[in-house]
Short mmCIF file of C-alpha atoms in Angstrom, two decimals:
data_model
loop_
_atom_site.label_atom_id
_atom_site.label_comp_id
_atom_site.label_asym_id
_atom_site.label_seq_id
_atom_site.Cartn_x
_atom_site.Cartn_y
_atom_site.Cartn_z
CA MET A 65 32.84 19.66 2.19
CA LYS A 66 35.10 21.86 3.81
CA ASN A 67 34.00 24.69 5.98
CA LYS A 68 32.82 27.78 3.24
CA THR A 69 34.37 30.95 4.37
CA ILE A 70 31.69 33.29 6.42
CA LYS A 71 31.50 37.52 7.05
CA LEU A 72 29.16 38.59 9.67
CA THR A 73 27.28 42.21 9.12
CA ILE A 74 25.67 43.06 12.48
CA SER A 75 22.49 44.83 11.77
CA MET A 76 19.11 44.87 12.61
CA ALA A 77 18.60 41.26 10.89
CA ALA A 78 21.49 40.57 13.22
CA VAL A 79 19.73 41.59 16.30
CA LEU A 80 16.51 38.85 14.90
CA GLY A 81 19.06 36.48 14.24
CA LEU A 82 19.48 36.99 10.88
CA SER A 83 23.01 37.85 9.43
CA ALA A 84 24.11 39.24 6.26
CA VAL A 85 27.47 36.72 4.93
CA VAL A 86 29.60 36.10 2.77
CA MET A 87 30.72 32.60 1.19
CA ASN A 88 32.34 30.79 -1.36
CA VAL A 89 29.73 27.94 -2.86
CA LYS A 90 31.13 24.49 -2.68
CA ALA A 91 29.69 21.26 -4.05
CA ASN A 92 26.75 19.16 -2.78
CA MET A 93 26.32 21.69 -0.60
CA THR A 94 23.35 20.61 2.18
CA VAL A 95 20.40 23.84 2.43
CA TYR A 96 19.37 23.80 5.83
CA GLN A 97 15.73 24.75 6.96
CA LEU A 98 14.65 27.60 10.14
CA TYR A 99 11.62 29.63 11.11
CA LEU A 100 11.02 31.77 13.43
CA PRO A 101 7.34 31.86 14.86
CA THR A 102 7.77 35.57 15.54
CA GLY A 103 6.87 37.16 12.05
CA ASN A 104 6.30 33.36 11.08
CA GLN A 105 9.58 33.55 8.83
CA TYR A 106 11.16 30.39 7.10
CA PHE A 107 14.74 30.52 6.21
CA MET A 108 17.21 28.73 4.26
CA THR A 109 20.86 28.38 4.45
CA ASP A 110 23.89 26.19 3.90
CA SER A 111 25.78 27.66 6.34
CA THR A 112 26.13 25.63 9.73
CA TYR A 113 27.21 28.20 11.31
CA GLU A 114 24.70 30.40 9.90
CA LYS A 115 22.08 27.83 11.09
CA SER A 116 24.00 27.25 14.78
CA TYR A 117 24.00 31.43 14.94
CA ASP A 118 20.58 32.20 14.22
CA MET A 119 19.38 28.88 16.46
CA LYS A 120 20.37 31.04 19.15
CA TYR A 121 18.16 34.00 18.84
CA GLY A 122 15.27 31.59 18.65
CA TRP A 123 15.01 30.12 15.09
CA THR A 124 13.71 26.64 14.85
CA TYR A 125 15.60 23.98 13.16
CA GLN A 126 12.73 21.68 11.02
CA GLY A 127 16.28 19.60 9.37
CA VAL A 128 17.70 19.02 6.05
CA ASN A 129 15.47 20.83 3.10
CA TRP A 130 17.65 19.93 0.17
CA GLN A 131 20.99 19.78 -1.64
CA ALA A 132 22.05 22.31 -3.99
CA PRO A 133 24.14 21.36 -7.14
CA SER A 134 27.90 22.44 -7.54
CA SER A 135 26.84 24.78 -10.17
CA GLY A 136 23.83 25.98 -12.45
CA THR A 137 21.55 29.06 -12.08
CA ALA A 138 22.45 31.47 -9.10
CA VAL A 139 19.72 31.95 -6.29
CA TYR A 140 20.67 35.76 -4.89
CA ARG A 141 19.03 36.23 -1.20
CA THR A 142 18.25 39.56 0.07
CA TYR A 143 17.40 40.77 3.69
CA ASN A 144 14.91 43.23 5.01
CA PRO A 145 16.45 45.14 7.57
CA ASN A 146 13.55 46.45 9.23
CA SER A 147 10.99 43.15 8.94
CA GLY A 148 14.20 40.93 9.26
CA GLU A 149 12.85 38.98 5.69
CA HIS A 150 15.19 37.42 3.68
CA PHE A 151 13.88 36.97 0.41
CA PHE A 152 15.45 34.00 -2.54
CA THR A 153 15.42 34.34 -6.47
CA THR A 154 16.80 33.51 -9.62
CA SER A 155 16.30 36.56 -11.20
CA HIS A 156 19.01 39.15 -10.95
CA TYR A 157 16.65 41.96 -11.60
CA GLU A 158 14.34 40.79 -9.26
CA ALA A 159 16.38 41.16 -6.15
CA ALA A 160 18.24 44.57 -7.00
CA ALA A 161 14.48 45.70 -7.68
CA THR A 162 14.16 44.58 -3.06
CA VAL A 163 17.66 46.40 -3.01
CA LYS A 164 16.47 49.19 -4.55
CA ALA A 165 13.39 49.39 -2.03
CA GLY A 166 15.55 49.63 0.85
CA TRP A 167 15.94 45.48 1.23
CA ARG A 168 19.95 44.38 1.54
CA TRP A 169 22.03 42.31 -0.16
CA ASP A 170 23.79 38.92 1.69
CA ASN A 171 26.81 37.00 0.08
CA ASN A 172 27.22 40.94 -1.39
CA GLY A 173 24.66 40.46 -4.59
CA LYS A 174 26.66 36.74 -4.80
CA SER A 175 25.28 33.66 -5.30
CA VAL A 176 24.26 31.91 -1.63
CA PHE A 177 23.70 28.47 -3.48
CA TYR A 178 22.78 27.22 -6.89
CA SER A 179 19.73 26.09 -8.93
CA GLY A 180 19.68 22.99 -10.91
CA GLY A 181 18.09 19.17 -10.46
CA GLN A 182 14.44 18.08 -10.55
CA GLU A 183 13.44 19.23 -7.37
CA PRO A 184 11.66 21.93 -7.86
CA VAL A 185 10.93 24.31 -5.27
CA TYR A 186 7.68 26.85 -5.14
CA ARG A 187 7.67 30.22 -3.88
CA LEU A 188 4.24 31.64 -2.40
CA TYR A 189 3.33 35.20 -1.24
CA LYS A 190 0.31 36.61 1.14
CA SER A 191 -0.08 40.15 1.62
CA GLY A 192 1.26 41.30 4.78
CA GLN A 193 3.83 38.02 5.62
CA PRO A 194 7.08 36.91 4.57
CA HIS A 195 7.13 34.80 1.28
CA ARG A 196 7.23 31.49 1.36
CA TYR A 197 9.53 28.46 0.10
CA THR A 198 9.36 24.66 -0.06
CA PRO A 199 9.11 21.33 -2.12
CA ASN A 200 6.34 19.78 -0.54
CA ILE A 201 3.67 20.05 -3.09
CA SER A 202 1.04 19.11 -0.55
CA GLN A 203 2.60 22.64 1.53
CA VAL A 204 2.12 24.33 -1.02
CA ASN A 205 -1.79 23.33 -1.55
CA SER A 206 -2.22 23.48 1.64
CA TRP A 207 -1.20 26.93 1.81
CA ALA A 208 -3.20 28.36 -1.05
CA ASN A 209 -5.85 26.71 0.53
CA GLN A 210 -5.31 29.32 3.44
CA GLY A 211 -4.73 32.13 0.99
CA TRP A 212 -0.97 32.42 -0.18
CA LYS A 213 -0.46 33.16 -4.02
CA LYS A 214 1.04 30.69 -5.72
CA GLU A 215 3.97 32.02 -7.46
CA GLY A 216 5.78 29.32 -9.62
CA ILE A 217 8.55 27.60 -8.92
CA ALA A 218 12.04 29.80 -7.46
CA PHE A 219 14.44 27.60 -8.13
CA TYR A 220 15.47 24.10 -8.32
CA ALA A 221 17.33 21.85 -5.66
CA ILE A 222 18.67 17.88 -5.56
CA TYR A 223 17.11 16.42 -3.23
CA PRO A 224 19.18 14.37 -0.48
CA ASN A 225 19.71 10.40 -1.90
CA GLN A 226 18.27 8.27 0.31
CA ASN A 227 18.46 4.52 0.91
CA TRP A 228 15.05 2.10 0.38
CA SER A 229 14.42 0.82 3.62
CA PHE A 230 11.51 -1.75 4.23
CA ASP A 231 9.87 -3.65 6.61
CA THR A 232 9.62 -7.31 5.52
CA MET A 233 6.41 -9.10 5.56
CA TYR A 234 6.09 -12.45 3.53
CA TYR A 235 3.17 -14.43 2.18
CA THR A 236 1.54 -16.54 4.38
CA TYR A 237 -2.28 -18.00 2.99
CA SER A 238 -4.30 -19.88 5.89
CA ALA A 239 -8.30 -19.77 5.01
CA GLN A 240 -8.20 -16.34 6.99
CA LYS A 241 -8.79 -12.80 5.85
CA GLY A 242 -5.64 -10.50 6.05
CA ASP A 243 -3.28 -13.04 5.65
CA VAL A 244 -1.39 -11.50 1.93
CA HIS A 245 1.31 -8.99 3.34
CA THR A 246 3.38 -6.84 1.10
CA PRO A 247 6.48 -5.06 2.00
CA GLN A 248 5.81 -1.70 3.55
CA PHE A 249 8.31 0.92 3.22
CA ASP A 250 9.99 3.48 5.75
CA TYR A 251 9.76 7.02 5.75
CA LEU A 252 11.89 9.14 7.23
CA ASN A 253 12.10 12.04 9.90
CA SER A 254 13.51 15.08 9.56
CA ASN A 255 16.77 13.92 10.78
CA GLY A 256 16.69 11.26 8.97
CA GLN A 257 15.47 8.62 10.33
CA ALA A 258 13.80 5.55 9.22
CA ILE A 259 10.50 5.70 11.03
CA SER A 260 6.95 3.50 10.15
CA THR A 261 4.64 6.41 10.10
CA TYR A 262 4.14 8.95 7.08
CA GLN A 263 5.00 12.59 8.32
CA ASN A 264 4.26 15.38 5.86
CA ASN A 265 7.70 17.63 6.81
CA ASN A 266 9.09 19.86 4.45
CA THR A 267 12.39 18.12 4.78
CA TYR A 268 12.11 15.08 3.32
CA ALA A 269 8.72 15.87 1.82
CA SER A 270 8.85 14.46 -1.73
CA TYR A 271 10.79 10.93 -0.31
CA ASN A 272 7.79 10.68 1.81
CA ASN A 273 4.98 11.41 -0.71
CA ALA A 274 5.99 9.24 -3.03
CA ILE A 275 6.82 6.43 0.07
CA TYR A 276 3.03 6.84 0.60
CA ASN A 277 2.43 6.65 -2.50
CA PHE A 278 3.70 3.76 -2.93
CA ASN A 279 2.36 1.87 -0.03
CA GLN A 280 -0.64 2.79 -0.92
CA ASN A 281 -0.28 0.69 -4.12
CA LEU A 282 0.93 -2.09 -2.31
CA ALA A 283 -1.53 -2.46 0.30
CA GLN A 284 -4.00 -2.20 -2.25
CA VAL A 285 -2.13 -5.18 -4.22
CA ALA A 286 -2.36 -7.30 -1.09
CA ALA A 287 -6.10 -5.96 -0.43
CA ASP A 288 -7.13 -7.60 -4.18
CA ALA A 289 -5.08 -10.67 -3.47
CA ASP A 290 -6.37 -11.06 0.27
CA TYR A 291 -9.69 -10.56 -1.10
CA ALA A 292 -9.54 -13.36 -4.15
CA ASN A 293 -7.65 -15.93 -1.82
CA TRP A 294 -10.49 -14.93 0.32
CA GLN A 295 -12.78 -15.86 -2.21
CA ALA A 296 -11.23 -18.78 -3.72
CA ARG A 297 -11.45 -19.97 -0.29
CA GLN A 298 -14.91 -19.45 0.49
CA LYS A 299 -16.13 -21.18 -2.83
CA TRP A 300 -14.02 -23.85 -2.20
CA SER A 301 -15.43 -24.30 1.46
CA GLN A 302 -18.74 -23.69 0.17
CA GLN A 303 -17.89 -26.59 -2.88
CA LEU A 304 -17.18 -29.17 0.68
CA ASN A 305 -20.31 -28.10 2.32
CA ASP A 306 -22.57 -28.45 -0.61
CA LEU A 307 -21.26 -32.00 -0.47
CA GLU A 308 -21.80 -32.74 2.14
CA VAL A 309 -25.25 -31.47 2.02
CA ASN A 310 -25.91 -33.77 -1.16
CA LEU A 311 -23.94 -36.10 0.75
CA ASN A 312 -26.40 -36.58 3.73
CA GLN A 313 -29.84 -35.97 0.88
CA ALA A 314 -28.39 -39.04 -1.08
CA GLN A 315 -27.59 -41.67 2.16
CA ALA A 316 -31.34 -40.47 3.10
CA THR A 317 -32.22 -41.87 -0.21
CA VAL A 318 -30.26 -45.03 -0.32
CA ASN A 319 -31.84 -45.55 3.28
CA ALA A 320 -35.40 -44.99 1.76
CA ALA A 321 -34.61 -47.61 -0.73
CA GLN A 322 -33.55 -49.86 1.30
CA ALA A 323 -36.37 -49.67 3.81
CA GLN A 324 -38.31 -50.60 0.80
CA VAL A 325 -36.48 -53.24 -0.01
CA LYS A 326 -36.84 -54.74 3.28
CA GLN A 327 -40.17 -54.07 3.29
CA TYR A 328 -40.92 -56.08 -0.24
CA GLN A 329 -38.58 -58.85 1.11
CA ILE A 330 -40.76 -59.60 3.63
CA LEU A 331 -44.06 -59.44 2.20
CA ILE A 332 -42.87 -61.61 -0.75
CA ASN A 333 -41.62 -64.03 2.32
CA GLN A 334 -44.90 -63.77 3.91
CA GLN A 335 -46.92 -64.29 0.57
CA GLN A 336 -45.08 -67.16 0.12
CA THR A 337 -46.01 -68.64 3.33
CA TYR A 338 -50.05 -67.85 2.62
CA ILE A 339 -49.41 -70.03 -0.99
CA SER A 340 -47.62 -72.73 1.06
CA GLU A 341 -50.47 -73.19 3.63
CA ASP A 342 -53.35 -72.94 0.86
CA GLN A 343 -51.83 -75.33 -1.22
CA LYS A 344 -51.38 -77.95 1.65
CA GLU A 345 -55.30 -77.72 2.45
CA GLY A 346 -56.12 -77.68 -0.91
CA LEU A 347 -57.64 -74.12 -1.23
CA PRO A 348 -57.02 -72.06 -4.22
CA THR A 349 -53.69 -69.93 -4.52
CA LEU A 350 -54.65 -67.60 -7.78
CA GLN A 351 -55.34 -64.76 -5.89
CA ASP A 352 -51.91 -64.84 -3.55
CA GLN A 353 -49.78 -66.05 -6.92
CA THR A 354 -50.84 -62.96 -8.29
CA LEU A 355 -50.21 -60.99 -5.10
CA LEU A 356 -46.64 -62.83 -5.41
CA ASN A 357 -45.90 -61.45 -8.65
CA GLN A 358 -47.05 -58.22 -7.56
CA TYR A 359 -44.60 -57.70 -4.76
CA GLN A 360 -42.05 -59.56 -6.54
CA ILE A 361 -42.07 -56.61 -9.21
CA ASN A 362 -42.21 -54.08 -7.14
CA LEU A 363 -38.77 -55.54 -5.11
CA ASP A 364 -37.28 -55.29 -8.61
CA THR A 365 -37.93 -52.00 -8.98
CA ALA A 366 -36.63 -51.40 -5.09
CA ASN A 367 -33.31 -52.91 -5.64
CA HIS A 368 -32.93 -50.83 -9.20
CA ASN A 369 -33.31 -47.59 -7.23
CA LEU A 370 -31.22 -48.99 -4.58
CA THR A 371 -28.71 -49.49 -7.18
CA GLN A 372 -29.25 -46.15 -8.72
CA THR A 373 -29.20 -44.22 -5.04
CA GLN A 374 -26.34 -45.74 -4.00
CA ALA A 375 -24.07 -45.26 -6.99
CA THR A 376 -25.33 -41.39 -6.81
CA TYR A 377 -24.21 -40.99 -3.23
CA ASN A 378 -20.85 -43.06 -4.01
CA ALA A 379 -20.35 -40.48 -6.47
CA LEU A 380 -20.76 -37.73 -4.39
CA LEU A 381 -18.32 -39.58 -1.85
CA ALA A 382 -15.63 -39.50 -4.39
CA LYS A 383 -15.77 -36.17 -5.43
CA LYS A 384 -16.14 -34.99 -1.82
CA ASN A 385 -12.78 -37.32 -1.25
CA SER A 386 -11.05 -35.54 -4.48
CA LEU A 387 -11.91 -32.43 -2.94
CA ILE A 388 -9.86 -32.95 -0.06
CA ALA A 389 -7.33 -34.40 -1.35
CA THR A 390 -6.69 -31.75 -3.86
CA GLY A 391 -7.03 -29.64 -1.27
CA THR A 392 -8.08 -25.99 -0.84
CA ASP A 393 -7.99 -23.37 -3.58
CA TYR A 394 -5.90 -20.04 -3.03
CA VAL A 395 -4.49 -17.01 -3.60
CA LYS A 396 -0.61 -16.67 -3.29
CA LEU A 397 1.09 -13.30 -3.53
CA SER A 398 5.18 -13.62 -3.23
CA TYR A 399 7.67 -10.67 -4.13
CA ASN A 400 11.31 -9.67 -4.84
CA ILE A 401 12.35 -6.44 -4.48
CA THR A 402 14.99 -4.96 -7.15
CA ARG A 403 17.04 -1.55 -6.94
CA SER A 404 18.33 0.90 -9.91
CA VAL A 405 21.91 1.64 -9.40
CA ASP A 406 21.51 4.82 -8.38
CA ASN A 407 18.75 3.92 -5.62
CA LYS A 408 16.27 6.22 -6.99
CA LYS A 409 14.06 3.50 -8.18
CA VAL A 410 12.68 0.37 -6.99
CA THR A 411 10.65 -2.20 -7.77
CA ILE A 412 8.55 -4.90 -6.78
CA HIS A 413 8.13 -8.38 -8.74
CA PHE A 414 5.04 -10.06 -8.11
CA ASN A 415 3.73 -13.03 -8.88
CA GLN A 416 -0.01 -13.98 -7.73
CA SER A 417 -0.21 -17.67 -7.87
CA ASN A 418 -3.61 -19.16 -8.08
CA LYS A 419 -4.57 -22.73 -7.09
CA LEU A 420 -8.44 -23.25 -8.71
CA ALA A 421 -9.72 -27.39 -8.70
CA GLY A 422 -6.18 -28.11 -8.19
CA LYS A 423 -4.48 -26.30 -11.02
CA ILE A 424 -2.04 -23.95 -10.36
CA THR A 425 -1.71 -20.63 -12.95
CA ASN A 426 0.78 -17.94 -12.26
CA LYS A 427 0.19 -13.82 -12.69
CA PRO A 428 3.20 -11.69 -12.82
CA SER A 429 3.19 -8.06 -12.43
CA ASN A 430 5.48 -5.49 -10.89
CA LEU A 431 4.79 -1.72 -9.15
CA THR A 432 7.47 0.73 -9.59
CA SER A 433 8.10 3.81 -7.70
CA VAL A 434 11.18 7.07 -7.99
CA LEU A 435 12.25 9.32 -5.79
CA SER A 436 13.62 11.76 -8.33
CA ARG A 437 10.79 13.21 -9.90
#
């Protein structure tokens, strides 16, 4: 864009670092914001010359506020030569009323830029203070809480077209909490540089607010998947632990059954020896034979119990080996990213894979954010 023609009129406003200007409006104008601590004033201009000029007189440059369209509703600017305040409005009648009250026109009463687009710029007023203008709804609410009166939307702007940038973090699924990740999108500082931390500034307020809300949603998706992942692994680990406990108990039961079998076998062998000795000496064997028969019954029962307990142990062992062979349960979150042609909309396409008892199911979902609201 070529530089605009600017004519300065020196006045009390110029001494304050302000100016009455004449400018030719061009397409895609970048609107800058400056702040003057003396008087607590905000100033907006699309003129790089005027921006640099005012900075020499104590104004602080706060960055690119938005872009004005090449056509649309005229935005008029007047200024107070006594206080140095600038007033912006799309109402020619309202601007003229300030001039009638002693204010002066900027740009000879012509538009200093245009109102258009989808980004609202709000105006607030507080008795004894200059008007304030901001596209940052969070800033609007903050000022309102400090006693500023909301005067609605002053005009509309085109927010700077920005690229989505993000820190790519791929999923992992170890048996630990905190291991499921999603991309975290970068914010912008007042110079348009990508930063990892949220900044609530006027320059890229809507952009950063949209990124913040999107990152919060992404973090919640990751947290939910991570918790589900942890639960799945805990459940699998608990199953394995329960099997270990049951196996230990089953082994103890098998050992007890084996001890009974061994005990009754010893008693039977001993009783058979008694019967053999009684027969050699011609003594009665009926009592010893009855006892031997009882021992044999007890042995048969003990062998049956041993067979059952051994079968129970073997079944538990097979279940444990199968659980280990199947592998741990898990929740795995994977994703890919797509963007719209105009780069205003970005969508995260998630796929959550759940593995439970060897069976894997997939659950797709999407999260979308739009920069222009």
